[in-house]
């Protein structure tokens, strides 16, 4: 995923603490967005249809998500959050951090592969996102980073490790784009992901270094 930009000073209803009722409404909106995108991709997600499907007023929908791009980027963050929960229930089995991260990202990739229209809609939204969407893009990046760090088994990564994670995010995002556009096969995506994950081996701190590994036992 793209590196996160500086947060906009513009207030976003979606980023403020939500009441239980507001959170339920937001979840209905995200579910409707994902359903429409799954059926017809980016163009199928029309704000009026999302409002009708989620049973909220159109004005209310725009208060939560000022545009379709805001909505679809938030939908991607929501999908990644669900993936993260699934991955935690069945952690990757690789022996090295690089192997575990590659396995994790390929599992996430295959989950998106099962919903190509949805994946295309979310990636297009990320591509179209401007500064006004920075908070939502930040959430996608933070969620992707959390997934990778979990696979690495790190609580306190070094700056070098975080740099490697950012490069891995960029590569994963680019691989998704090239696959969606028909310019890369799944086999090529796997090779690219495994190759970039080897950067992790280069950032392994010396024994007693700054990063703390989680107890994976």
mmCIF file of C-alpha atoms in Angstrom:
data_model
loop_
_atom_site.group_PDB
_atom_site.id
_atom_site.type_symbol
_atom_site.label_atom_id
_atom_site.label_comp_id
_atom_site.label_asym_id
_atom_site.label_seq_id
_atom_site.Cartn_x
_atom_site.Cartn_y
_atom_site.Cartn_z
ATOM 1 C CA UNK A 1 0.000 0.000 0.000
ATOM 2 C CA UNK A 2 1.139 3.566 -0.497
ATOM 3 C CA UNK A 3 3.172 5.276 2.192
ATOM 4 C CA UNK A 4 0.856 7.384 4.281
ATOM 5 C CA UNK A 5 0.737 11.098 3.710
ATOM 6 C CA UNK A 6 0.507 13.752 6.385
ATOM 7 C CA UNK A 7 -2.937 13.898 7.871
ATOM 8 C CA UNK A 8 -5.194 16.625 6.603
ATOM 9 C CA UNK A 9 -6.331 19.276 9.028
ATOM 10 C CA UNK A 10 -9.864 18.920 7.646
ATOM 11 C CA UNK A 11 -12.196 17.275 10.141
ATOM 12 C CA UNK A 12 -13.624 13.918 9.069
ATOM 13 C CA UNK A 13 -16.737 12.489 10.708
ATOM 14 C CA UNK A 14 -15.415 8.982 10.057
ATOM 15 C CA UNK A 15 -12.236 9.703 12.043
ATOM 16 C CA UNK A 16 -14.034 11.107 15.097
ATOM 17 C CA UNK A 17 -15.150 8.790 17.917
ATOM 18 C CA UNK A 18 -18.443 7.199 16.891
ATOM 19 C CA UNK A 19 -21.382 6.201 19.015
ATOM 20 C CA UNK A 20 -22.586 2.611 18.824
ATOM 21 C CA UNK A 21 -25.408 3.670 16.525
ATOM 22 C CA UNK A 22 -23.067 5.643 14.264
ATOM 23 C CA UNK A 23 -20.624 2.747 14.088
ATOM 24 C CA UNK A 24 -23.443 0.387 13.088
ATOM 25 C CA UNK A 25 -24.470 2.846 10.361
ATOM 26 C CA UNK A 26 -20.883 3.109 9.147
ATOM 27 C CA UNK A 27 -20.599 -0.681 9.001
ATOM 28 C CA UNK A 28 -23.763 -0.888 6.888
ATOM 29 C CA UNK A 29 -22.338 1.704 4.515
ATOM 30 C CA UNK A 30 -19.029 -0.167 4.127
ATOM 31 C CA UNK A 31 -20.866 -3.463 3.612
ATOM 32 C CA UNK A 32 -23.048 -1.918 0.894
ATOM 33 C CA UNK A 33 -19.966 -0.425 -0.783
ATOM 34 C CA UNK A 34 -18.194 -3.797 -0.827
ATOM 35 C CA UNK A 35 -21.285 -5.572 -2.165
ATOM 36 C CA UNK A 36 -21.769 -3.124 -5.022
ATOM 37 C CA UNK A 37 -18.050 -3.134 -5.903
ATOM 38 C CA UNK A 38 -17.982 -6.948 -5.869
ATOM 39 C CA UNK A 39 -20.746 -7.021 -8.475
ATOM 40 C CA UNK A 40 -19.531 -4.351 -10.852
ATOM 41 C CA UNK A 41 -16.289 -2.747 -9.790
ATOM 42 C CA UNK A 42 -15.541 0.947 -9.373
ATOM 43 C CA UNK A 43 -18.294 2.241 -11.664
ATOM 44 C CA UNK A 44 -20.959 0.185 -9.869
ATOM 45 C CA UNK A 45 -20.393 2.055 -6.608
ATOM 46 C CA UNK A 46 -22.785 4.992 -6.875
ATOM 47 C CA UNK A 47 -23.325 7.032 -3.733
ATOM 48 C CA UNK A 48 -27.130 7.103 -4.119
ATOM 49 C CA UNK A 49 -27.235 3.309 -4.434
ATOM 50 C CA UNK A 50 -24.922 2.905 -1.432
ATOM 51 C CA UNK A 51 -27.233 5.148 0.603
ATOM 52 C CA UNK A 52 -30.318 3.180 -0.425
ATOM 53 C CA UNK A 53 -28.677 -0.197 0.190
ATOM 54 C CA UNK A 54 -27.379 0.825 3.628
ATOM 55 C CA UNK A 55 -30.666 2.543 4.541
ATOM 56 C CA UNK A 56 -29.162 5.947 5.269
ATOM 57 C CA UNK A 57 -29.996 9.356 3.831
ATOM 58 C CA UNK A 58 -27.731 10.493 1.006
ATOM 59 C CA UNK A 59 -26.720 13.565 3.008
ATOM 60 C CA UNK A 60 -25.789 11.346 5.940
ATOM 61 C CA UNK A 61 -23.634 9.169 3.675
ATOM 62 C CA UNK A 62 -21.722 12.232 2.460
ATOM 63 C CA UNK A 63 -21.091 13.299 6.057
ATOM 64 C CA UNK A 64 -19.366 9.960 6.677
ATOM 65 C CA UNK A 65 -17.630 9.771 3.277
ATOM 66 C CA UNK A 66 -17.347 12.990 1.210
ATOM 67 C CA UNK A 67 -16.816 11.079 -2.059
ATOM 68 C CA UNK A 68 -16.788 7.646 -3.633
ATOM 69 C CA UNK A 69 -12.990 7.606 -3.409
ATOM 70 C CA UNK A 70 -13.141 8.245 0.352
ATOM 71 C CA UNK A 71 -15.677 5.447 0.674
ATOM 72 C CA UNK A 72 -13.754 2.867 -1.337
ATOM 73 C CA UNK A 73 -10.431 3.585 0.380
ATOM 74 C CA UNK A 74 -12.205 3.139 3.730
ATOM 75 C CA UNK A 75 -13.691 -0.077 2.328
ATOM 76 C CA UNK A 76 -10.173 -1.330 1.606
ATOM 77 C CA UNK A 77 -9.071 -0.570 5.152
ATOM 78 C CA UNK A 78 -12.101 -2.488 6.411
ATOM 79 C CA UNK A 79 -11.309 -5.470 4.157
ATOM 80 C CA UNK A 80 -7.684 -5.484 5.336
ATOM 81 C CA UNK A 81 -8.861 -5.398 8.955
ATOM 82 C CA UNK A 82 -10.971 -8.493 8.336
ATOM 83 C CA UNK A 83 -8.005 -10.192 6.638
ATOM 84 C CA UNK A 84 -5.817 -9.327 9.625
ATOM 85 C CA UNK A 85 -8.268 -11.034 11.954
ATOM 86 C CA UNK A 86 -8.295 -14.150 9.764
ATOM 87 C CA UNK A 87 -4.494 -14.205 9.565
ATOM 88 C CA UNK A 88 -4.199 -13.941 13.357
ATOM 89 C CA UNK A 89 -6.395 -17.019 13.749
ATOM 90 C CA UNK A 90 -4.097 -18.965 11.421
ATOM 91 C CA UNK A 91 -0.612 -17.364 11.511
ATOM 92 C CA UNK A 92 1.912 -18.035 8.701
ATOM 93 C CA UNK A 93 4.123 -21.063 9.236
ATOM 94 C CA UNK A 94 7.387 -19.959 7.606
ATOM 95 C CA UNK A 95 10.613 -20.402 9.571
ATOM 96 C CA UNK A 96 12.032 -16.956 8.795
ATOM 97 C CA UNK A 97 10.398 -13.535 9.021
ATOM 98 C CA UNK A 98 10.810 -13.099 5.247
ATOM 99 C CA UNK A 99 9.005 -16.393 4.575
ATOM 100 C CA UNK A 100 6.191 -15.532 6.957
ATOM 101 C CA UNK A 101 5.638 -12.093 5.441
ATOM 102 C CA UNK A 102 5.663 -13.493 1.889
ATOM 103 C CA UNK A 103 3.150 -16.189 2.887
ATOM 104 C CA UNK A 104 0.947 -13.605 4.614
ATOM 105 C CA UNK A 105 0.918 -11.201 1.670
ATOM 106 C CA UNK A 106 0.175 -13.984 -0.795
ATOM 107 C CA UNK A 107 -2.729 -15.136 1.349
ATOM 108 C CA UNK A 108 -4.043 -11.566 1.378
ATOM 109 C CA UNK A 109 -3.483 -11.346 -2.370
ATOM 110 C CA UNK A 110 -5.440 -14.548 -2.990
ATOM 111 C CA UNK A 111 -8.296 -13.235 -0.842
ATOM 112 C CA UNK A 112 -8.458 -10.184 -3.109
ATOM 113 C CA UNK A 113 -8.105 -12.442 -6.155
ATOM 114 C CA UNK A 114 -11.382 -14.143 -5.199
ATOM 115 C CA UNK A 115 -13.130 -10.744 -5.512
ATOM 116 C CA UNK A 116 -11.454 -9.163 -8.552
ATOM 117 C CA UNK A 117 -14.108 -6.466 -9.119
ATOM 118 C CA UNK A 118 -13.890 -5.380 -5.489
ATOM 119 C CA UNK A 119 -10.073 -5.433 -5.566
ATOM 120 C CA UNK A 120 -10.033 -3.355 -8.761
ATOM 121 C CA UNK A 121 -12.458 -0.792 -7.292
ATOM 122 C CA UNK A 122 -10.436 -0.370 -4.104
ATOM 123 C CA UNK A 123 -7.089 -0.112 -5.887
ATOM 124 C CA UNK A 124 -8.479 2.413 -8.372
ATOM 125 C CA UNK A 125 -9.736 4.507 -5.464
ATOM 126 C CA UNK A 126 -6.279 4.426 -3.867
ATOM 127 C CA UNK A 127 -4.777 5.497 -7.178
ATOM 128 C CA UNK A 128 -7.225 8.396 -7.534
ATOM 129 C CA UNK A 129 -6.888 9.534 -3.905
ATOM 130 C CA UNK A 130 -5.696 13.107 -3.384
ATOM 131 C CA UNK A 131 -4.708 14.987 -0.223
ATOM 132 C CA UNK A 132 -8.301 15.150 0.979
ATOM 133 C CA UNK A 133 -8.277 11.361 1.336
ATOM 134 C CA UNK A 134 -5.021 11.286 3.350
ATOM 135 C CA UNK A 135 -6.631 10.083 6.626
ATOM 136 C CA UNK A 136 -8.252 7.110 4.876
ATOM 137 C CA UNK A 137 -5.055 6.301 2.951
ATOM 138 C CA UNK A 138 -3.123 6.496 6.223
ATOM 139 C CA UNK A 139 -5.466 3.910 7.727
ATOM 140 C CA UNK A 140 -4.854 1.527 4.809
ATOM 141 C CA UNK A 141 -1.095 1.943 5.190
ATOM 142 C CA UNK A 142 -1.181 1.460 8.965
ATOM 143 C CA UNK A 143 -3.307 -1.667 8.601
ATOM 144 C CA UNK A 144 -0.940 -3.124 5.997
ATOM 145 C CA UNK A 145 2.052 -2.311 8.197
ATOM 146 C CA UNK A 146 0.388 -4.019 11.170
ATOM 147 C CA UNK A 147 -0.226 -7.149 9.092
ATOM 148 C CA UNK A 148 3.423 -7.295 7.997
ATOM 149 C CA UNK A 149 4.816 -6.623 11.489
ATOM 150 C CA UNK A 150 2.571 -9.343 12.926
ATOM 151 C CA UNK A 151 3.982 -11.795 10.383
ATOM 152 C CA UNK A 152 7.517 -10.703 11.300
ATOM 153 C CA UNK A 153 6.696 -11.167 14.983
ATOM 154 C CA UNK A 154 7.854 -7.665 15.959
ATOM 155 C CA UNK A 155 6.481 -5.239 18.517
ATOM 156 C CA UNK A 156 9.217 -2.624 18.294
ATOM 157 C CA UNK A 157 10.797 -2.541 14.816
ATOM 158 C CA UNK A 158 13.949 -0.570 14.055
ATOM 159 C CA UNK A 159 13.854 2.335 11.548
ATOM 160 C CA UNK A 160 15.587 0.056 9.025
ATOM 161 C CA UNK A 161 12.914 -2.599 9.462
ATOM 162 C CA UNK A 162 10.140 -0.032 9.022
ATOM 163 C CA UNK A 163 11.845 1.175 5.846
ATOM 164 C CA UNK A 164 11.873 -2.407 4.527
ATOM 165 C CA UNK A 165 8.184 -2.736 5.417
ATOM 166 C CA UNK A 166 7.383 0.398 3.385
ATOM 167 C CA UNK A 167 9.219 -0.968 0.346
ATOM 168 C CA UNK A 168 7.369 -4.272 0.732
ATOM 169 C CA UNK A 169 4.054 -2.384 0.903
ATOM 170 C CA UNK A 170 4.895 -0.487 -2.291
ATOM 171 C CA UNK A 171 5.786 -3.707 -4.102
ATOM 172 C CA UNK A 172 2.634 -5.496 -2.913
ATOM 173 C CA UNK A 173 0.510 -2.595 -4.087
ATOM 174 C CA UNK A 174 2.266 -2.433 -7.474
ATOM 175 C CA UNK A 175 1.959 -6.201 -7.915
ATOM 176 C CA UNK A 176 -1.763 -5.939 -7.272
ATOM 177 C CA UNK A 177 -2.080 -3.219 -9.915
ATOM 178 C CA UNK A 178 -0.099 -5.140 -12.544
ATOM 179 C CA UNK A 179 -2.114 -8.308 -11.878
ATOM 180 C CA UNK A 180 -5.454 -6.459 -12.079
ATOM 181 C CA UNK A 181 -4.392 -4.892 -15.389
ATOM 182 C CA UNK A 182 -3.456 -8.318 -16.794
ATOM 183 C CA UNK A 183 0.256 -7.490 -17.009
ATOM 184 C CA UNK A 184 1.434 -10.035 -14.413
ATOM 185 C CA UNK A 185 0.524 -13.612 -13.588
ATOM 186 C CA UNK A 186 -0.047 -14.912 -10.080
ATOM 187 C CA UNK A 187 3.244 -16.817 -10.422
ATOM 188 C CA UNK A 188 5.101 -13.576 -11.224
ATOM 189 C CA UNK A 189 3.420 -11.786 -8.321
ATOM 190 C CA UNK A 190 4.571 -14.563 -5.973
ATOM 191 C CA UNK A 191 8.164 -14.284 -7.212
ATOM 192 C CA UNK A 192 8.157 -10.491 -6.798
ATOM 193 C CA UNK A 193 6.703 -10.679 -3.280
ATOM 194 C CA UNK A 194 9.172 -13.355 -2.180
ATOM 195 C CA UNK A 195 12.048 -11.340 -3.665
ATOM 196 C CA UNK A 196 11.190 -8.073 -1.918
ATOM 197 C CA UNK A 197 10.564 -9.840 1.396
ATOM 198 C CA UNK A 198 14.238 -10.820 1.436
ATOM 199 C CA UNK A 199 14.901 -7.210 2.411
ATOM 200 C CA UNK A 200 13.794 -8.253 5.876
ATOM 201 C CA UNK A 201 16.860 -10.485 6.209
ATOM 202 C CA UNK A 202 19.079 -7.464 5.527
ATOM 203 C CA UNK A 203 17.503 -5.502 8.383
ATOM 204 C CA UNK A 204 17.893 -8.167 11.075
ATOM 205 C CA UNK A 205 19.501 -6.381 14.036
ATOM 206 C CA UNK A 206 22.444 -7.874 15.842
ATOM 207 C CA UNK A 207 21.613 -9.901 18.931
ATOM 208 C CA UNK A 208 20.529 -7.532 21.672
ATOM 209 C CA UNK A 209 19.507 -4.921 19.090
ATOM 210 C CA UNK A 210 16.682 -2.422 19.407
ATOM 211 C CA UNK A 211 13.768 -4.463 18.068
ATOM 212 C CA UNK A 212 11.819 -6.809 20.281
ATOM 213 C CA UNK A 213 10.502 -10.060 18.924
ATOM 214 C CA UNK A 214 7.215 -11.445 20.053
ATOM 215 C CA UNK A 215 7.121 -14.849 21.651
ATOM 216 C CA UNK A 216 5.682 -16.946 18.834
ATOM 217 C CA UNK A 217 5.607 -20.077 20.969
#
